[in-house]
Coordinates of C-alpha atoms in Angstrom, one line a residue:
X279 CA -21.2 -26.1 -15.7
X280 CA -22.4 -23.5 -13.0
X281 CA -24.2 -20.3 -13.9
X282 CA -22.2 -17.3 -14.2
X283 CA -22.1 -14.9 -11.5
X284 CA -23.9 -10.9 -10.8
X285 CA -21.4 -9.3 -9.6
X286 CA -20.4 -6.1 -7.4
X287 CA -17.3 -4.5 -7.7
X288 CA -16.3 -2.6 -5.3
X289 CA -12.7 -0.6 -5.4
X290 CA -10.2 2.3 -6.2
X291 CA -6.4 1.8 -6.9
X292 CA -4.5 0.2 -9.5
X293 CA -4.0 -3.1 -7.1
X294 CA -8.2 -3.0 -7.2
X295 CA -8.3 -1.7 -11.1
X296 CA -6.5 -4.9 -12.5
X297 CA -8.4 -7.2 -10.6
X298 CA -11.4 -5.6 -11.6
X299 CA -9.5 -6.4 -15.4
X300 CA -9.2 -10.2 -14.7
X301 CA -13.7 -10.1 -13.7
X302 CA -14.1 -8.8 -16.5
X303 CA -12.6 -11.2 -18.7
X304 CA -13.9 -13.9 -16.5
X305 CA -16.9 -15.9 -17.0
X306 CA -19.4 -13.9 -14.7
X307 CA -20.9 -10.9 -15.2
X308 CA -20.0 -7.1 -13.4
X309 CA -23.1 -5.5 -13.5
X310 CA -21.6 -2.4 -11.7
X311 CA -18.7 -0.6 -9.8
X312 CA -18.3 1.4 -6.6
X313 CA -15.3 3.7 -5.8
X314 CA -13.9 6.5 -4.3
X315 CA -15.3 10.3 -5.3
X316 CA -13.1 11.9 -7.7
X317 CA -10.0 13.6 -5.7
X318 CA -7.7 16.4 -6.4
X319 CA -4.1 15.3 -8.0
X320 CA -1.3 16.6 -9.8
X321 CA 0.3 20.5 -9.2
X322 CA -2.8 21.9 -10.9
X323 CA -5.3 19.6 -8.0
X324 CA -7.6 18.8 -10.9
X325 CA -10.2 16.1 -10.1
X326 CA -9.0 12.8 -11.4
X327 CA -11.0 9.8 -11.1
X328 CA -9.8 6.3 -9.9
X329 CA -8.3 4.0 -11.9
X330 CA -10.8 1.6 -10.9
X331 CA -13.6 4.4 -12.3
X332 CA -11.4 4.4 -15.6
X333 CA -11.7 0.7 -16.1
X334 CA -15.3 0.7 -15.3
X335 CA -16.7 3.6 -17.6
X336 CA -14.3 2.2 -20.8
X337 CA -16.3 -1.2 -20.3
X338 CA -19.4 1.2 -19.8
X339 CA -20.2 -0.4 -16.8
X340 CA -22.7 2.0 -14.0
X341 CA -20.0 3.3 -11.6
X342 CA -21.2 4.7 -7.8
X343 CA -18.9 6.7 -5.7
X344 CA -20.9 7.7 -2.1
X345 CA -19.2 9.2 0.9
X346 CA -20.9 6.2 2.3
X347 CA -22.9 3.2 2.3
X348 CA -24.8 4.0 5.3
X349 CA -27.7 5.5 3.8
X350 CA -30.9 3.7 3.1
X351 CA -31.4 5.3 -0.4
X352 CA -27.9 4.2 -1.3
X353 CA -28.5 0.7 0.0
X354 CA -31.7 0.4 -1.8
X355 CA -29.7 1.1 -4.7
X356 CA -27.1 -1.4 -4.3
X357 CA -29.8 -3.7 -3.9
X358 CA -31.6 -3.0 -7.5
X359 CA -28.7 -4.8 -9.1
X360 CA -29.6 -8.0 -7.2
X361 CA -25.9 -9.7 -7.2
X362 CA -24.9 -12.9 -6.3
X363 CA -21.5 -11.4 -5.1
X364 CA -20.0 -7.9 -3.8
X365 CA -15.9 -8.2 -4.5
X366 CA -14.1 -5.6 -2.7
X367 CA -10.8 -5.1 -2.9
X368 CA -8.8 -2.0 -1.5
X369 CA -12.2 -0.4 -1.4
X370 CA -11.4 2.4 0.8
X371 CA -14.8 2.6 3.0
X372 CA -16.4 0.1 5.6
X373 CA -19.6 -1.7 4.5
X374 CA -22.7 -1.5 6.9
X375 CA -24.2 -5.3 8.1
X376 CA -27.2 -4.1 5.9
X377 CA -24.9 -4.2 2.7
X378 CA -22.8 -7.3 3.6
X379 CA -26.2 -9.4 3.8
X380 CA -27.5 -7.8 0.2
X381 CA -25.7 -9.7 -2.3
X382 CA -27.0 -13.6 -2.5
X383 CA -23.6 -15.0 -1.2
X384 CA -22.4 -12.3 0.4
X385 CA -18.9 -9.6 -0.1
X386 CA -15.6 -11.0 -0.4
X387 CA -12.7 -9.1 0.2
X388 CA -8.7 -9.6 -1.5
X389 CA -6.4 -8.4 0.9
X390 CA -3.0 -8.0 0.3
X391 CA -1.8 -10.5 3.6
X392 CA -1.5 -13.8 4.7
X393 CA -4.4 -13.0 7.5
X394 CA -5.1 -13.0 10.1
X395 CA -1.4 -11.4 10.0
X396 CA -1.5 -7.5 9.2
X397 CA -5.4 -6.4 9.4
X398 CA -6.0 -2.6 7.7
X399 CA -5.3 -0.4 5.6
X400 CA -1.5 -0.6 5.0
X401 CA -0.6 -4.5 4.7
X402 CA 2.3 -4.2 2.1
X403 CA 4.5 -1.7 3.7
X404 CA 4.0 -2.9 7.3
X405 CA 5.0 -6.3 6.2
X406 CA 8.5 -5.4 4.8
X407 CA 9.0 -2.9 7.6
X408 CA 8.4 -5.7 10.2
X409 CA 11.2 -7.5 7.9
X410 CA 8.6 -10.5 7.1
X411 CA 10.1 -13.0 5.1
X412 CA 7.0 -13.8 3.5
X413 CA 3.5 -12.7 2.4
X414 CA 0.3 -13.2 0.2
X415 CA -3.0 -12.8 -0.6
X416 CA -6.3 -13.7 1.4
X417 CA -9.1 -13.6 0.2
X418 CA -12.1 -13.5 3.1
X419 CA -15.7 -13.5 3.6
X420 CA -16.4 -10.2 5.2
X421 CA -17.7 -9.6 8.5
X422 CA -18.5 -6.3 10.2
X423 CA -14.9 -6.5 11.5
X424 CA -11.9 -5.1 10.2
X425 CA -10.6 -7.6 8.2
X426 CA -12.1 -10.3 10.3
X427 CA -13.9 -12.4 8.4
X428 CA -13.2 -16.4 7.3
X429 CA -10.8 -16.5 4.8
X430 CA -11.6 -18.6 1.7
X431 CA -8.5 -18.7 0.1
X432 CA -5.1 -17.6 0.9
X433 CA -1.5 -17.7 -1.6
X434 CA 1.7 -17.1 -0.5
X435 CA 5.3 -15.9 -2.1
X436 CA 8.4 -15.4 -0.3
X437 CA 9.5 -11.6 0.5
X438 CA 12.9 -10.8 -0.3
X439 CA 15.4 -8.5 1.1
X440 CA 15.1 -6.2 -1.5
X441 CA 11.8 -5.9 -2.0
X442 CA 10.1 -2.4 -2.0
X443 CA 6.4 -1.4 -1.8
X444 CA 6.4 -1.5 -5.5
X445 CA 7.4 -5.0 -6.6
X446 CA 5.9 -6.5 -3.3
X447 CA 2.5 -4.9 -4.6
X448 CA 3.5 -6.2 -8.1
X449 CA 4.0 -9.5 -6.6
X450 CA 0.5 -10.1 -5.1
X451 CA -1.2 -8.7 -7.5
X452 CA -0.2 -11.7 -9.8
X453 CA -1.2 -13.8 -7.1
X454 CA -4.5 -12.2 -6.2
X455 CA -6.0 -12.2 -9.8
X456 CA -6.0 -15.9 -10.0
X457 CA -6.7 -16.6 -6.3
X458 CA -10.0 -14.0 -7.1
X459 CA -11.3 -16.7 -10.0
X460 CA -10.6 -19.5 -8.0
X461 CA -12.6 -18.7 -5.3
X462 CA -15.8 -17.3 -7.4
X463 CA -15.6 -20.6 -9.1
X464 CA -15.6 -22.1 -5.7
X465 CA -18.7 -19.7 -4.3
X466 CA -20.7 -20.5 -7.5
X467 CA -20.1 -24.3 -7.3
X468 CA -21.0 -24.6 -3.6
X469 CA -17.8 -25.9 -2.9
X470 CA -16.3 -22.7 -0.4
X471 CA -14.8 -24.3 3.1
X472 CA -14.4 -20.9 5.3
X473 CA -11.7 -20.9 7.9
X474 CA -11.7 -19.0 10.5
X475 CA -9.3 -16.5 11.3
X476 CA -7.4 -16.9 14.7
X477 CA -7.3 -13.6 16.6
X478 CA -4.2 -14.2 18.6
X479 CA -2.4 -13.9 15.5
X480 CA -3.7 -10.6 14.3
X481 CA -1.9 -7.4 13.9
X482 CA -2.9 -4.3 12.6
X483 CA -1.8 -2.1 9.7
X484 CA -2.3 1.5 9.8
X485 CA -2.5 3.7 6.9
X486 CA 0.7 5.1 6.2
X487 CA 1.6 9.0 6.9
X488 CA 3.9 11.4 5.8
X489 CA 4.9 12.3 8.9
X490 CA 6.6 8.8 9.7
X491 CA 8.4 8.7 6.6
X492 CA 10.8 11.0 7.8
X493 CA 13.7 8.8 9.2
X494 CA 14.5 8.6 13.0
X495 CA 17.9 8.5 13.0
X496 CA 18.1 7.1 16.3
X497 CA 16.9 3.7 15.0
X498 CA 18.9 0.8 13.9
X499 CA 19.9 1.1 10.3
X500 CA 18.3 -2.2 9.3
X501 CA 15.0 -0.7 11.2
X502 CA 15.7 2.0 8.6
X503 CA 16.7 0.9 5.5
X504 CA 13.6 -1.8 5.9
X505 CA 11.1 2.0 6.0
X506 CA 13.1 2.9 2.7
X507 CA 12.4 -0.3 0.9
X508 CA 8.6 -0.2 2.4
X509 CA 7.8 3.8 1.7
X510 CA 9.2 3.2 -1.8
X511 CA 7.1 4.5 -4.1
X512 CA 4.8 6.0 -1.5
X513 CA 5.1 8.1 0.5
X514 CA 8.8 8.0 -0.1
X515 CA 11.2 8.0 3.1
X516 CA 13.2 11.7 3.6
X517 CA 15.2 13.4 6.3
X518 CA 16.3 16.9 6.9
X519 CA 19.9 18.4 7.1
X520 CA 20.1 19.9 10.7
X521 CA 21.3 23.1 9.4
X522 CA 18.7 23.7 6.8
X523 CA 15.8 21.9 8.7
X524 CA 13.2 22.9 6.4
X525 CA 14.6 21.1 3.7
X526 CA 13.4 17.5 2.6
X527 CA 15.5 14.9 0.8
X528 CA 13.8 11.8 -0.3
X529 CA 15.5 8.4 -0.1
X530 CA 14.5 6.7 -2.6
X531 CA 17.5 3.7 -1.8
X532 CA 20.0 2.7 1.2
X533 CA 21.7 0.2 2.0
X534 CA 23.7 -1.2 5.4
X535 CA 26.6 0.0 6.4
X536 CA 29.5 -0.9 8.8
X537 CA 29.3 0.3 12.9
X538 CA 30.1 3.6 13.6
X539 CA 30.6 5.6 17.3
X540 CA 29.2 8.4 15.9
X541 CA 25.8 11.0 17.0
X542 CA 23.2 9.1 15.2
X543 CA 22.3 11.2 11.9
X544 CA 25.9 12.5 11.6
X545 CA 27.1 11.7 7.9
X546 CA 30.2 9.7 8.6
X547 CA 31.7 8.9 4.9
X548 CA 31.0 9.8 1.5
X549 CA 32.2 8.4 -1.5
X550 CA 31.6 8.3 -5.2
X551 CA 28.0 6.2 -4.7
X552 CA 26.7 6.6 -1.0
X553 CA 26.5 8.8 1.5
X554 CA 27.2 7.0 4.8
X555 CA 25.2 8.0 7.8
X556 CA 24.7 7.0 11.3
X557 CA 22.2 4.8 13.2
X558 CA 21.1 4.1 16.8
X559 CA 22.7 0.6 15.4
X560 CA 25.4 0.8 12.6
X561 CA 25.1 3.1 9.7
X562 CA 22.8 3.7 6.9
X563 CA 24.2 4.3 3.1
X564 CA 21.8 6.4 1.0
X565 CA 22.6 5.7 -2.4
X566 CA 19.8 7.6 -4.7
X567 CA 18.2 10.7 -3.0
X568 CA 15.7 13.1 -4.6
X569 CA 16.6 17.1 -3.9
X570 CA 13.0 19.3 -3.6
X571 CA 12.3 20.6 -6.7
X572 CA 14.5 18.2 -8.4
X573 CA 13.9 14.3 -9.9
X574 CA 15.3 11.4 -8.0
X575 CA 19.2 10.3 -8.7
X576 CA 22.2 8.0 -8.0
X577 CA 24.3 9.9 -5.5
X578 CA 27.2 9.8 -7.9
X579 CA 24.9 12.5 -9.8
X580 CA 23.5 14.6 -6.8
X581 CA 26.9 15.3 -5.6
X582 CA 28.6 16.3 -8.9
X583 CA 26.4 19.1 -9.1
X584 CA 25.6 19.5 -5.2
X585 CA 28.5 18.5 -2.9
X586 CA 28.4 21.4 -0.8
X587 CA 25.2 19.9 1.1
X588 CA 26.6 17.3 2.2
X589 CA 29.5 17.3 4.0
X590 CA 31.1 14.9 6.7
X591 CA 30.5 15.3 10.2
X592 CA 27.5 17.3 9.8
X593 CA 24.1 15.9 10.7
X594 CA 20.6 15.2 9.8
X595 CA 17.6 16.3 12.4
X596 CA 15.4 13.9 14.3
X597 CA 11.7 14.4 13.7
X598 CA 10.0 16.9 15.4
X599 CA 7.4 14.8 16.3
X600 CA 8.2 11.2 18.0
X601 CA 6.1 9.0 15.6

């Protein structure tokens, strides 16, 4: 039997937070945490730490959280807890050479893609707004690049139709977990065979703004209903009625309509469960919306208290910014 393994964790989110669960039920040892500084949340901006910070300090594990690892102090630090292995996983800051090459075998990385497809910051969303048909976890030795490095271990699951950020993020994180203790078992047994990623077959994912969940109506209404699916639960997709252009609506759910000869973003039907709205291409159905101020609902609610905002043949405004 191999010797268990120091480990790094590096982190911030939930998606990072459970894996960080599954180490520490593992057979190696954490023998401390890195994450994000404390931000503002909530209407009263109090500072609330991550939820990989939460995990860490209820195992009472040391927790770190620079604005960077660039320093030679903070290195030097990193290096006092002489690890075999630095695992990083939605991290949220780039790791100098100098702290790649500290840990005995290096940093590993879970990313939430079959790489080399979808490199950055946003792989979930961009994957079900491309309307991929499947996706995965890789897990990589890093590299200075962006998501760059050889991949060690990569699972796969198909990605349905109706699949939203949410349950696509669900679904990986089941696989990632497992795929994680796999390959430490493989690092600490010698028995890791690196693969190199082919560049041809790269793309990158941004990180998601605001700004671009607002919905171009101009766009085919499978190009849009794929953003809703993708933005849901964050940042959530909305549009603005052309007459009251400082409002926001959130869709929280469409689906595709029939073809329609209409403006694009003129509301062309609405019935008990959907309203009906048109695209560059066809027409988009927005069947549970989210008023400001208000919690999300079916449509069926939202108009028995609030018909008079919606009414047929008037429209919804294009962004003000081309995104």
């Amino acid at each position: 039997m191999t010797a268990p393994l120091r480990l790094i964790f590096a982190g911030t989110p939930e998606f990072a937070a459970a894996h960080l669960d599954t180490l520490l039920a593992g057979p190696h040892t954490v023998v401390a945490c890195y994450t994000q500084p404390d931000r503002p949340a909530g209407r009263g901006k109090k500072l609330k730490p991550s939820p990989v910070k939460e995990r860490a300090l209820a195992a009472e594990l040391p927790v770190h959280q620079p604005l960077s690892l660039k320093g030679a102090d903070e290195q030097a630090l990193l290096a006092e807890y002489h690890a075999d292995v630095m695992v990083v996983v939605a991290y949220g800051l780039l790791l100098p050479k100098a702290v790649l090459d500290t840990p005995r075998l290096g940093c590993i990385n879970v990313h939430a893609s079959l790489l080399p497809r979808w490199r950055g910051a946003a792989p979930i969303q961009r994957a079900i707004e491309a309307g991929d048909t499947e996706s995965g976890v890789t897990i990589m030795q890093m590299d200075v690049g962006l998501d760059t490095g050889a991949m060690l271990t990569k699972v796969s699951c198909p990605l349905s139709a109706d699949d939203t950020g949410s349950s696509l993020h669900d679904k990986l994180l089941a696989l990632g977990s497992p795929a994680l203790t796999d390959t430490l078992a493989q690092l600490a047994s010698g028995t890791a065979q690196p693969d190199a990623q082919d560049d041809a077959h790269s793309n990158y994912a941004p990180k998601i703004t605001k700004a671009e969940a607002e919905l171009d109506w101009r766009q085919s209404a499978a190009e849009l209903e794929r953003k809703v699916r993708a933005f849901n639960p964050f940042p959530i997709a909305f549009c603005r009625p052309e007459n009251t252009p400082d409002t926001r609506i959130r869709v929280w759910q469409a689906s595709l309509g029939p073809a329609t000869n209409a403006p694009a973003g003129t509301i062309t039907d609405i019935a008990n469960d959907y309203i009906r709205v048109a695209c560059g291409t066809g027409s988009l159905q927005l069947t549970h919306l989210q008023l400001p101020g208000k919690r999300a609902l079916a449509v069926a609610d939202i108009l028995r208290g609030n018909a008079h905002l919606f009414r047929i043949g008037e429209r919804f405004a294009q962004p003000e910014v081309d995104l």
